[in-house]
Coordinates of C-alpha atoms in Angstrom, one line a residue:
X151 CA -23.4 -1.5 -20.8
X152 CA -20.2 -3.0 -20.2
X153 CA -20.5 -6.9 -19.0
X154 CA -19.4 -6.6 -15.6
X155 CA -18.8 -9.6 -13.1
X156 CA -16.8 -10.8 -9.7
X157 CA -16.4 -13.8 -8.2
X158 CA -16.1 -12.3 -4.7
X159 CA -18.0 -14.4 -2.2
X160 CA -21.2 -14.1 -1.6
X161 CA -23.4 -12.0 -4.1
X162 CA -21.8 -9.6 -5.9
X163 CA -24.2 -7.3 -6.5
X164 CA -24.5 -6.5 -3.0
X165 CA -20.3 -5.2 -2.8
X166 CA -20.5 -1.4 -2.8
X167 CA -18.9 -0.9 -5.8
X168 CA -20.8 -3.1 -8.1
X169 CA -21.5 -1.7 -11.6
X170 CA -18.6 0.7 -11.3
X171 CA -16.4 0.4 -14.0
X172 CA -12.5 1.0 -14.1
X173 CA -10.1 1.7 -17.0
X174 CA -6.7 1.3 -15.6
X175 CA -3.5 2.0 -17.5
X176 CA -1.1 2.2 -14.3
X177 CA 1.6 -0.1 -14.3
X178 CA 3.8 -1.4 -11.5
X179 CA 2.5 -1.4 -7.9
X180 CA 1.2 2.0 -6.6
X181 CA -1.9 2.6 -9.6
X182 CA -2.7 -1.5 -9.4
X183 CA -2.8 -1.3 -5.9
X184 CA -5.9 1.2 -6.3
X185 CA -7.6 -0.8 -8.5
X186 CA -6.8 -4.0 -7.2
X187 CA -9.0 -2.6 -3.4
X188 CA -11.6 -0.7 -5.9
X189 CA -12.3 -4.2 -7.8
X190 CA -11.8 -6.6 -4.0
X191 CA -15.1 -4.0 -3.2
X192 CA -17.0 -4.9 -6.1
X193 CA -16.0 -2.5 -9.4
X194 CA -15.5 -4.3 -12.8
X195 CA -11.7 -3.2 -13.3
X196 CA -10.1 -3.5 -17.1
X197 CA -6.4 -3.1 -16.8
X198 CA -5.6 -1.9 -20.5
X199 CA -1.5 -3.4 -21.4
X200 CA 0.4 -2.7 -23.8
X201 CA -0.1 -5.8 -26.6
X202 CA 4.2 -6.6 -26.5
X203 CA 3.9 -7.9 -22.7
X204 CA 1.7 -5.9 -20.9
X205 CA 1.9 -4.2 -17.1
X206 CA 6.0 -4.2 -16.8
X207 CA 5.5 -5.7 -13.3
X208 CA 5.0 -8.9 -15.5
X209 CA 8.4 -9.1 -15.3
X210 CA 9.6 -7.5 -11.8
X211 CA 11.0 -10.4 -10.1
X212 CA 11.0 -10.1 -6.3
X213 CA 12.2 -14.0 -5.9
X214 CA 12.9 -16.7 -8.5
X215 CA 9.4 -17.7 -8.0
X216 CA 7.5 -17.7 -11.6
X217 CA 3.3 -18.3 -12.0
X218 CA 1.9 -18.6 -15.8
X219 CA 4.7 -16.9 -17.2
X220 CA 4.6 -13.6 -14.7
X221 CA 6.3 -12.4 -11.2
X222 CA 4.3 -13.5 -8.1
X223 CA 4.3 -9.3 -7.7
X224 CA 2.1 -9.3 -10.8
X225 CA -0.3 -12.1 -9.9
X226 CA -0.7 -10.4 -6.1
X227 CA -1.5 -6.6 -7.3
X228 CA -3.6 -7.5 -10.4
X229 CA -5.9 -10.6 -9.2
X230 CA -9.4 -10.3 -9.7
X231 CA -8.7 -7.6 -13.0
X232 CA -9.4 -8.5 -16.7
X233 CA -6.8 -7.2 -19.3
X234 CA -7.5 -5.6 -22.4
X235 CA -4.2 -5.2 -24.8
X236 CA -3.9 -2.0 -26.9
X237 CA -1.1 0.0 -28.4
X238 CA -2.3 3.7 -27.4
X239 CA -0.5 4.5 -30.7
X240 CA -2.7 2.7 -32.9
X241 CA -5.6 4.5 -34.0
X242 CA -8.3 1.6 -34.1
X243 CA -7.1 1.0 -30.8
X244 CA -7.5 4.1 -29.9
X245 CA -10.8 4.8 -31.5
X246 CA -11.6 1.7 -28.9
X247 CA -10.4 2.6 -25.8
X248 CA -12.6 6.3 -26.4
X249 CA -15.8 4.0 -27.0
X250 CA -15.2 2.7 -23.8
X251 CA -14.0 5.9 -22.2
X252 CA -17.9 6.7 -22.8
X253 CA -19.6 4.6 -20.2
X254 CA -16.2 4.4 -17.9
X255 CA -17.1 5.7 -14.0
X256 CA -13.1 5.8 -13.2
X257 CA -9.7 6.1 -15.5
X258 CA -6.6 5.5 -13.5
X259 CA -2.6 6.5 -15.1
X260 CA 0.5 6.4 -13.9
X261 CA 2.6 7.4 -17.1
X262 CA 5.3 10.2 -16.5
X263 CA 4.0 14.0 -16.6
X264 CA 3.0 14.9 -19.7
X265 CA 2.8 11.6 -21.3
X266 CA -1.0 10.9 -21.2
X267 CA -1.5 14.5 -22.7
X268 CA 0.5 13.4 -25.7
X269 CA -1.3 9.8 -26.0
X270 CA -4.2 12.1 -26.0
X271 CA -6.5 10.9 -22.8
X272 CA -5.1 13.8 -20.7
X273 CA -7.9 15.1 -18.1
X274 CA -9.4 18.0 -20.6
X275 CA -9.7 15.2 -23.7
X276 CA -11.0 12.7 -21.4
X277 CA -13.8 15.2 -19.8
X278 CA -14.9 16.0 -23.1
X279 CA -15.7 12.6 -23.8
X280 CA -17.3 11.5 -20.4
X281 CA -18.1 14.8 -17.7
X282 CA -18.7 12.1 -15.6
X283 CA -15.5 10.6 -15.4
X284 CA -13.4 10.4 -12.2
X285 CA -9.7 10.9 -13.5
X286 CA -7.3 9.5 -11.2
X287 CA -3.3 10.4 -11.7
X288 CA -0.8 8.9 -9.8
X289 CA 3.2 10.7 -9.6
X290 CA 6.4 10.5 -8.2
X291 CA 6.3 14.2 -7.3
X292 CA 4.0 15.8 -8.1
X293 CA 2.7 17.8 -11.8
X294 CA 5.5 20.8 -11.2
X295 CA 8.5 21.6 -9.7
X296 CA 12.0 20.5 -10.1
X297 CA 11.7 16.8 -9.3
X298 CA 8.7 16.3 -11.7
X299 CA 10.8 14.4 -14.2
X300 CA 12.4 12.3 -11.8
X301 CA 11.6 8.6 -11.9
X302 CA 8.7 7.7 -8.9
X303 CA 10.3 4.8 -7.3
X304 CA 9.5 3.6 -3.8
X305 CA 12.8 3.0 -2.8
X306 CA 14.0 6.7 -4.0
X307 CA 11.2 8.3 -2.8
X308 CA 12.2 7.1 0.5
X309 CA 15.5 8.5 0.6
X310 CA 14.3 11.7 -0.7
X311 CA 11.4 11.9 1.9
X312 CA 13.6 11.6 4.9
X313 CA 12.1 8.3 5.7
X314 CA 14.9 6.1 5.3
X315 CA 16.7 8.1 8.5
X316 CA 13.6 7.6 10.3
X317 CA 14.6 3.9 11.5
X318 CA 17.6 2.2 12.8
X319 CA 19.8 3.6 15.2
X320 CA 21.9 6.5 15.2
X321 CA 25.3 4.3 14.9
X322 CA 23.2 3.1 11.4
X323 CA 23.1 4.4 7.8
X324 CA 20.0 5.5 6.7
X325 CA 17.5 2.4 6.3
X326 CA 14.8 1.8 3.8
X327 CA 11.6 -0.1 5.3
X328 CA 11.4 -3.8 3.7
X329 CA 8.1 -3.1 1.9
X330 CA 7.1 -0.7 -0.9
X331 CA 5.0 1.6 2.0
X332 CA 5.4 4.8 -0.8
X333 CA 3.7 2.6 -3.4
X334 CA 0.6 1.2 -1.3
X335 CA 0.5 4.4 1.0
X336 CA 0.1 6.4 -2.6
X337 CA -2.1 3.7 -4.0
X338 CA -4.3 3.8 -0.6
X339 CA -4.7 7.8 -0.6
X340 CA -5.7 7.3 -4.5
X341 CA -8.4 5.0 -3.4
X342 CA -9.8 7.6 -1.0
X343 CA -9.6 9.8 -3.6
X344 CA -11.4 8.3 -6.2
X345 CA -14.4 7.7 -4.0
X346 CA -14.6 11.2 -2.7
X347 CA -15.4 11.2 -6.2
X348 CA -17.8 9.0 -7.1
X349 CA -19.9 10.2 -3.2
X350 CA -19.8 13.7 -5.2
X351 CA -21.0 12.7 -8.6
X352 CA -23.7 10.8 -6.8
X353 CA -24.6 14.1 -5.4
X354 CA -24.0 16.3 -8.6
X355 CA -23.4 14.1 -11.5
X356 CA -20.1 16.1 -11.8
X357 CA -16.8 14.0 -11.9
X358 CA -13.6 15.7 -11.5
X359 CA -9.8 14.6 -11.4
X360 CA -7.5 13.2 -8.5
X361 CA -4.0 13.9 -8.3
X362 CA -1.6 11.8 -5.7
X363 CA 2.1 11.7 -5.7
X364 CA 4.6 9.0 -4.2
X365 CA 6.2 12.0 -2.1
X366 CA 3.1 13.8 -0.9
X367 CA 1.8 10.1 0.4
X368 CA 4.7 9.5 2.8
X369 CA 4.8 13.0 3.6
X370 CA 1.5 12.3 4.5
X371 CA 2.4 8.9 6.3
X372 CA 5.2 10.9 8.3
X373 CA 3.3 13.9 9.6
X374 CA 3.2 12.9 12.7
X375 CA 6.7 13.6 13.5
X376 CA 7.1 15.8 10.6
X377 CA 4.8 18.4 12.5
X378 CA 6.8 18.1 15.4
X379 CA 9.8 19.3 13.3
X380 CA 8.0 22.1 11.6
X381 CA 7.4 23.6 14.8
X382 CA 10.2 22.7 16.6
X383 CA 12.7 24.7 14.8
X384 CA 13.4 22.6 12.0
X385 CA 15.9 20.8 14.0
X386 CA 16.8 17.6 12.8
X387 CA 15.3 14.6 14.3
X388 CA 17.8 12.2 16.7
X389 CA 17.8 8.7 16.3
X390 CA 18.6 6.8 19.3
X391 CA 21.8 4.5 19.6
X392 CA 20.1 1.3 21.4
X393 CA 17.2 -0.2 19.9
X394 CA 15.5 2.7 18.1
X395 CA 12.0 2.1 16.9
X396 CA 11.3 6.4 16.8
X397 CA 13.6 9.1 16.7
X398 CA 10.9 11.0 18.8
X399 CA 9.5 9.1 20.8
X400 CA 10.6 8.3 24.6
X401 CA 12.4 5.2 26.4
X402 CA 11.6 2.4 26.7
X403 CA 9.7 2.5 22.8
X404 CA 12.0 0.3 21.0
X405 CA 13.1 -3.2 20.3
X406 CA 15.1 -5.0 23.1
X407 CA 17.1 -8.4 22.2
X408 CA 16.0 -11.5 24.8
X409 CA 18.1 -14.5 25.0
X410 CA 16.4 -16.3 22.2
X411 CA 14.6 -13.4 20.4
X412 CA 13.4 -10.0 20.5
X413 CA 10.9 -8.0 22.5
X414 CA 9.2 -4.6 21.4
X415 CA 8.0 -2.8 23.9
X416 CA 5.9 0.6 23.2
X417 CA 4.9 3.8 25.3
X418 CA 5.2 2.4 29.2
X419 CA 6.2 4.0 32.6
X420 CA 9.9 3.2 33.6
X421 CA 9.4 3.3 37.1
X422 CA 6.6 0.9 36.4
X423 CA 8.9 -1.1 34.1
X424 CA 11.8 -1.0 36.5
X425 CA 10.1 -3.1 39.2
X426 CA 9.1 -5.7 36.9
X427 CA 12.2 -6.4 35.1
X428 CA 14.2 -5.9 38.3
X429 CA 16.0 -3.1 37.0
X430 CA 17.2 -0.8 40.6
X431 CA 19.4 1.0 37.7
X432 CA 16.2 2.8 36.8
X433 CA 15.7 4.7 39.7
X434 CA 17.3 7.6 38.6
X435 CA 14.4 8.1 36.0
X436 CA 11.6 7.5 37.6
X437 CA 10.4 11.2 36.5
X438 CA 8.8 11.0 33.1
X439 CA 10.9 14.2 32.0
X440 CA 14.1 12.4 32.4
X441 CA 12.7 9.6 29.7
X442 CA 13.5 11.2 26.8
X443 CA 16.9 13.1 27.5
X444 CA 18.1 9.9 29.5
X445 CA 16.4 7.6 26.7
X446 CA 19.8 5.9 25.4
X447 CA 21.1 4.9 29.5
X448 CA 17.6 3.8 30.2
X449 CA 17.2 1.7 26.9
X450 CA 20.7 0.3 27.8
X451 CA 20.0 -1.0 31.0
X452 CA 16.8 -2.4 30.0
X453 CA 18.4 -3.9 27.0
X454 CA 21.1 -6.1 29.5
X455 CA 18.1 -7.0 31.3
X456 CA 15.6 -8.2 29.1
X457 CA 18.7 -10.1 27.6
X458 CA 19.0 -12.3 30.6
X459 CA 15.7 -14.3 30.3
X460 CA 13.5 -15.6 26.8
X461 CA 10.7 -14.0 24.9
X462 CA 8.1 -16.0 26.0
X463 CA 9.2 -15.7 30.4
X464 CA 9.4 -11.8 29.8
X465 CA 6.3 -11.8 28.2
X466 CA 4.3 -14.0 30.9
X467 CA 5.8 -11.1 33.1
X468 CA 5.3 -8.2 31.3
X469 CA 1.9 -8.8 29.8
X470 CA -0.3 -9.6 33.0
X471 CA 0.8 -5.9 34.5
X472 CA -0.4 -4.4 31.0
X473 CA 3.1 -3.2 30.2
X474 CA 2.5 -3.0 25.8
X475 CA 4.8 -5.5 24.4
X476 CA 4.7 -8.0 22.0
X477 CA 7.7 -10.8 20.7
X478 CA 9.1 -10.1 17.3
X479 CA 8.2 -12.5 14.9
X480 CA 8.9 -14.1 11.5
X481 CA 6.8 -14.8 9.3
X482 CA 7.1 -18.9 9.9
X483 CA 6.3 -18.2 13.4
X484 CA 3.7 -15.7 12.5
X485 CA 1.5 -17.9 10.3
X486 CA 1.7 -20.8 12.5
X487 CA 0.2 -18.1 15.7
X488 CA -3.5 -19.0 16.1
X489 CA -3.7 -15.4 16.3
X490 CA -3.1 -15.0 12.8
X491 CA -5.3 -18.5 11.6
X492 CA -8.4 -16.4 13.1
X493 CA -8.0 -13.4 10.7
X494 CA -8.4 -16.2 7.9
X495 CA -6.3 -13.7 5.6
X496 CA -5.1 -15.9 3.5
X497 CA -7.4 -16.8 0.2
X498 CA -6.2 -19.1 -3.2
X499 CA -6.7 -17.3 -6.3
X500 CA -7.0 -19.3 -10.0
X501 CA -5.8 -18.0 -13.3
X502 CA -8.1 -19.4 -16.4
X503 CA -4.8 -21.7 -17.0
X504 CA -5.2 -23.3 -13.8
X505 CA -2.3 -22.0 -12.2
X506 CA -2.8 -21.2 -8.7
X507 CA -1.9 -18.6 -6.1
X508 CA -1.7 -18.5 -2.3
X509 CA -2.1 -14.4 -1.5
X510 CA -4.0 -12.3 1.3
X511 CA -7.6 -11.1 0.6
X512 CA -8.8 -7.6 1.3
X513 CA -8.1 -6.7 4.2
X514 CA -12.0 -4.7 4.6
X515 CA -15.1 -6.6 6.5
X516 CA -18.4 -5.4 4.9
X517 CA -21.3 -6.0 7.4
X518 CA -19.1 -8.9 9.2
X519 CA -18.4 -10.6 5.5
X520 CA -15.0 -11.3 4.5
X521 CA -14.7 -10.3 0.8
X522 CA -12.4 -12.8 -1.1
X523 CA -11.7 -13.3 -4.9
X524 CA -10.9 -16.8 -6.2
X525 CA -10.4 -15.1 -9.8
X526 CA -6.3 -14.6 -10.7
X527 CA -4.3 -12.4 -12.8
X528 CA -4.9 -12.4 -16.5
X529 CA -3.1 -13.1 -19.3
X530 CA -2.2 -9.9 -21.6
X531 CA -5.3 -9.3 -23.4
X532 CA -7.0 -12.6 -22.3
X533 CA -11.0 -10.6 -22.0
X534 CA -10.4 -8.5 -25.2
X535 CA -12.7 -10.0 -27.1
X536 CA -15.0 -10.3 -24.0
X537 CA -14.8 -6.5 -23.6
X538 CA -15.2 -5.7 -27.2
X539 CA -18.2 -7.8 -27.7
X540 CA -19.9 -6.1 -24.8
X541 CA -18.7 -2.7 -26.0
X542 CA -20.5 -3.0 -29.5
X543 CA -23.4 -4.9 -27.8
X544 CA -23.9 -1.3 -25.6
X545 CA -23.6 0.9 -29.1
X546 CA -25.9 -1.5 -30.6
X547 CA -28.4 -0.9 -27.7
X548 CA -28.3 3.2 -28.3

């Protein structure tokens, strides 16, 4: 058995996932982000690099900022992991990562179609080792088609999902949300995945293979509205031209400038609305029908009105008549709110260098306990011998 440990407060034995382990060869953010939730609930995950520096995320810069040698992007998506380097060219290494292909409960990829067929730990080779196994795949577009070479990047799979002319306003080029939402959604709906699984091999001993795509995921994330072009003639969605926070829904859901900030305001009667914000202008469309083919003249005249007073007086307006709203805020502003102090989301995480990190814990409660991680990122190939040791201390034991 494969020496399996967390430091994830409280006793670990108790997380839902404890004894569950994970061989994951995914690189970059969307297969990492799966394992990075499956080992915050407990598994034992061994991210397997490459020996010549590892998960390329090592080296995907999203600020100047540098910890131990790697990207803050690395340290974030890979804490509370232990690496194992090996060249999937290299026969011993190889005959290795087979061994502990044996007592695996999940393998996680995210090489190119085709590539881990020709490594030789495609689904069929892998099954034959270990019928247990829960193979989880992760792809830009899916196994087939005409896109299946293409490179699965959150930022293309955006533009080619119709996302990215989902926001701004009509007046706007398309734009691209400020977070990799393709990677985590995909990483998220791999997660769910995977323990569908492991619930059925509970129940039959039978494991079975999980395929997600970066596409399919924000497919997924846009059905919503996608359904309501499917059936509405395929007629492309309209953005509105002041404030647009949906392309379908009605005024006043958008985001309003004050006169020292910004106020969204969500689903809310505008005859409700107009008396509050002193708004006569409204009265026109004070029939809900009229909220949507009136939505740009009613979003303008709220707009010159909120403009006239601050966040924080429209808010101790707006908020005591339950009208949904809320001030857009930065990030400073955010984590200064007490609001955001009560979630305690923030945890410290420590790499076996002492090098620290500041990073937010997992994000799920189990039985009112917050589950947290103080272990960091590791080195390229920092628990081989760790994992090899335990490895021959299981074939010993047979």
């Amino acid at each position: 058995m494969l020496n399996r440990h967390s430091t994830s407060t409280g006793d670990a034995a108790d997380l839902p996932l404890a004894g569950i382990t994970v061989l994951d060869f995914s690189q970059f953010l969307a297969g990492p982000s799966a394992s990075l939730r499956l080992a915050d609930l407990g598994a034992d995950v061994i991210k397997v690099e490459r020996p010549d520096g590892g998960d390329l995320s090592r080296r995907l810069y999203v600020s100047n900022l540098r910890i131990d040698g790697d990207s803050t992007l690395f340290h974030t998506i890979n804490r509370n992991k232990r690496s194992l380097a090996a060249d999937l060219k290299n026969p011993d290494d190889m005959a290795r990562i087979r061994t502990l292909l044996k007592t695996a409960d999940v393998m996680i990829q995210n090489f190119r179609p085709g590539v881990i067929e020709r490594l030789g730990l495609g689904y069929e080779d892998v099954r034959r080792i270990n019928p247990a196994l829960v193979f989880a795949s992760v792809s830009g577009y899916g196994e087939a088609g005409p896109w299946r070479g293409k490179p699965g990047q959150d930022l293309l799979v955006q533009a080619m999902s119709g996302l990215a002319w989902m926001s701004g306003d009509a007046s706007e080029p398309p734009v691209a949300t400020g977070v990799a939402v393709a990677d985590m959604m995909t990483g998220t709906h791999l997660v769910q995945g995977i323990l569908a699984a492991l619930v059925r091999r509970g129940v039959s001993g039978r494991g079975g293979r999980i395929d997600v795509s970066l596409l399919e995921s924000i497919l997924d994330l846009q059905f919503e509205f996608f359904s309501t072009f499917l059936n509405d003639g395929e007629k492309a969605p309209v953005r509105g031209s002041v404030g647009s926070a949906s392309a379908y829904l009605s005024a006043p859901y958008g985001i309003y400038p004050t006169r020292d900030g910004f106020l969204a305001i969500a689903m809310n009667p505008i005859d409700k609305l107009a008396g509050l914000i002193e708004a006569p202008e409204l009265q026109p469309y004070h029939a809900p029908d009229t909220w949507f083919d009136g939505r740009d003249e009613i979003k303008a005249i709220i707009s010159r009105h909120l403009a006239t007073r601050s966040t924080a007086e429209w808010l101790a307006v707006l908020e005591p008549a339950d009208i949904w709203c809320a001030p857009v805020m930065s990030w400073p502003e955010l984590v200064s709110h007490e609001g955001f102090k009560s979630l305690d989301m923030v945890q410290q995480v420590s790499t076996n260098t002492g090098a620290t990190l500041r990073t937010t814990r997992c994000p799920i409660r189990l039985d009112g306990r917050i589950l947290t991680s103080g272990r960091g990122a590791p080195k390229v190939g920092e628990h081989n011998e760790e994992i090899l040791d335990s490895m021959r201390m299981a074939e010993d034991c047979k």
